[in-house]
Amino acid sequence: MADRIDIILHVARPDPDLVIEGAEGLTTDVLRDQVEKGRAFCAWRESRIADTDECGCSASLDAEVRSFGLDAAGRETLLEFSKRSHLTGRGVVGLCRISRTIADMAESEFIQAAHVLEAAQYQGRYGDGGV
């Protein structure tokens, strides 16, 4: 059942001093710009990839994972983490989806090891036998 939830994010309470002093974080405009930049990069990257078939569907799970565009280190990290965390096929694909989004936000054509590890943290799995 947990494999159906792609992101589990624990949010800590802010330090009361920061709230009282009025510390500034990212503005809505800055966050919007980051998201738009990530979406634009994703559109550019996808425009360079040929469809796997007419409907855009992959023939197998392996083909689906390969379609995310992992570099060698990213693929190795994904494999090791998946084994250690006992991920199901759905869990591996979910981890790839989150990793791909992180890579797009960083304007990286390939998913790197750091993207996979960050994605693992967002799935709430990093501390459970992670890499």
Short mmCIF file of C-alpha atoms in Angstrom, two decimals:
data_model
loop_
_atom_site.label_atom_id
_atom_site.label_comp_id
_atom_site.label_asym_id
_atom_site.label_seq_id
_atom_site.Cartn_x
_atom_site.Cartn_y
_atom_site.Cartn_z
CA MET A 1 0.00 0.00 0.00
CA ALA A 2 2.85 2.43 0.81
CA ASP A 3 4.14 2.07 -2.78
CA ARG A 4 1.10 3.99 -4.00
CA ILE A 5 2.28 7.14 -2.20
CA ASP A 6 5.19 8.73 -4.06
CA ILE A 7 6.10 11.53 -1.64
CA ILE A 8 6.11 11.47 2.15
CA LEU A 9 7.56 14.67 3.50
CA HIS A 10 8.04 15.32 7.18
CA VAL A 11 7.94 19.03 7.98
CA ALA A 12 9.59 20.10 11.22
CA ARG A 13 8.21 22.92 13.30
CA PRO A 14 9.98 26.19 12.69
CA ASP A 15 12.20 27.63 15.39
CA PRO A 16 10.04 30.08 17.37
CA ASP A 17 12.84 32.67 17.14
CA LEU A 18 12.56 32.61 13.34
CA VAL A 19 8.80 33.07 13.48
CA ILE A 20 8.97 35.91 15.99
CA GLU A 21 11.87 37.66 14.25
CA GLY A 22 10.15 37.30 10.89
CA ALA A 23 12.87 35.39 9.00
CA GLU A 24 12.31 35.43 5.28
CA GLY A 25 12.07 32.36 3.09
CA LEU A 26 11.45 31.99 -0.61
CA THR A 27 8.70 34.15 -2.02
CA THR A 28 5.83 32.82 -4.09
CA ASP A 29 7.29 34.55 -7.14
CA VAL A 30 10.66 32.86 -6.70
CA LEU A 31 9.03 29.45 -6.22
CA ARG A 32 6.81 30.00 -9.28
CA ASP A 33 9.86 30.91 -11.37
CA GLN A 34 11.66 27.75 -10.24
CA VAL A 35 8.67 25.56 -11.16
CA GLU A 36 8.26 27.24 -14.55
CA LYS A 37 11.97 26.82 -15.24
CA GLY A 38 11.76 23.10 -14.35
CA ARG A 39 8.69 22.62 -16.56
CA ALA A 40 10.35 24.39 -19.47
CA PHE A 41 13.42 22.19 -19.14
CA CYS A 42 11.22 19.09 -18.97
CA ALA A 43 9.42 20.14 -22.17
CA TRP A 44 12.76 20.74 -23.91
CA ARG A 45 14.11 17.37 -22.75
CA GLU A 46 10.97 15.48 -23.78
CA SER A 47 10.96 17.12 -27.20
CA ARG A 48 14.33 15.45 -27.83
CA ILE A 49 13.14 11.96 -26.93
CA ALA A 50 11.45 9.77 -29.53
CA ASP A 51 8.26 8.07 -28.38
CA THR A 52 8.62 4.39 -27.51
CA ASP A 53 5.48 3.63 -29.51
CA GLU A 54 2.42 5.37 -30.94
CA CYS A 55 0.65 5.77 -27.60
CA GLY A 56 3.85 6.67 -25.69
CA CYS A 57 3.61 3.48 -23.66
CA SER A 58 6.62 1.39 -22.73
CA ALA A 59 6.59 -2.32 -23.46
CA SER A 60 8.11 -3.30 -20.09
CA LEU A 61 9.06 -2.02 -16.67
CA ASP A 62 12.73 -2.01 -17.72
CA ALA A 63 11.89 0.17 -20.73
CA GLU A 64 9.94 2.51 -18.46
CA VAL A 65 12.85 2.91 -16.05
CA ARG A 66 15.29 3.43 -18.96
CA SER A 67 13.00 6.14 -20.35
CA PHE A 68 13.72 8.33 -17.32
CA GLY A 69 17.32 8.89 -18.50
CA LEU A 70 19.60 7.80 -15.66
CA ASP A 71 23.35 8.26 -15.97
CA ALA A 72 25.61 5.37 -14.88
CA ALA A 73 25.96 6.58 -11.29
CA GLY A 74 22.23 7.29 -11.03
CA ARG A 75 21.38 3.82 -12.33
CA GLU A 76 23.80 2.19 -9.88
CA THR A 77 22.43 4.22 -6.96
CA LEU A 78 18.86 3.36 -7.97
CA LEU A 79 19.74 -0.33 -8.17
CA GLU A 80 21.53 -0.42 -4.81
CA PHE A 81 18.86 1.61 -3.05
CA SER A 82 16.07 -0.50 -4.55
CA LYS A 83 17.72 -3.70 -3.33
CA ARG A 84 18.44 -2.39 0.17
CA SER A 85 14.96 -0.94 0.58
CA HIS A 86 13.22 -3.94 -1.03
CA LEU A 87 11.29 -1.70 -3.45
CA THR A 88 8.61 -3.19 -5.63
CA GLY A 89 8.38 -2.35 -9.32
CA ARG A 90 5.89 0.39 -8.49
CA GLY A 91 8.28 1.74 -5.85
CA VAL A 92 11.19 1.86 -8.31
CA VAL A 93 9.11 3.71 -10.91
CA GLY A 94 7.84 6.15 -8.26
CA LEU A 95 11.41 6.83 -7.16
CA CYS A 96 12.37 7.42 -10.80
CA ARG A 97 9.48 9.87 -11.28
CA ILE A 98 10.54 11.95 -8.29
CA SER A 99 14.21 11.74 -9.34
CA ARG A 100 13.30 12.91 -12.85
CA THR A 101 11.44 15.93 -11.45
CA ILE A 102 14.43 16.83 -9.25
CA ALA A 103 16.76 16.50 -12.25
CA ASP A 104 14.47 18.70 -14.35
CA MET A 105 14.42 21.37 -11.65
CA ALA A 106 18.23 21.25 -11.68
CA GLU A 107 18.17 21.39 -15.51
CA SER A 108 20.02 18.09 -15.72
CA GLU A 109 19.39 16.01 -18.81
CA PHE A 110 20.24 12.82 -16.91
CA ILE A 111 19.21 11.62 -13.46
CA GLN A 112 22.32 11.53 -11.30
CA ALA A 113 23.01 9.70 -8.04
CA ALA A 114 22.31 12.86 -6.01
CA HIS A 115 18.85 13.15 -7.61
CA VAL A 116 18.01 9.55 -6.66
CA LEU A 117 19.17 10.06 -3.08
CA GLU A 118 17.17 13.28 -2.72
CA ALA A 119 14.10 11.53 -4.11
CA ALA A 120 14.58 8.72 -1.58
CA GLN A 121 14.41 11.28 1.20
CA TYR A 122 11.08 12.57 -0.14
CA GLN A 123 9.71 9.04 -0.14
CA GLY A 124 10.48 8.71 3.56
CA ARG A 125 12.72 5.70 2.85
CA TYR A 126 16.23 7.11 3.20
CA GLY A 127 16.54 6.09 6.84
CA ASP A 128 15.11 2.60 6.21
CA GLY A 129 18.16 0.80 4.84
CA GLY A 130 18.99 3.48 2.28
CA VAL A 131 22.28 3.98 0.47
#
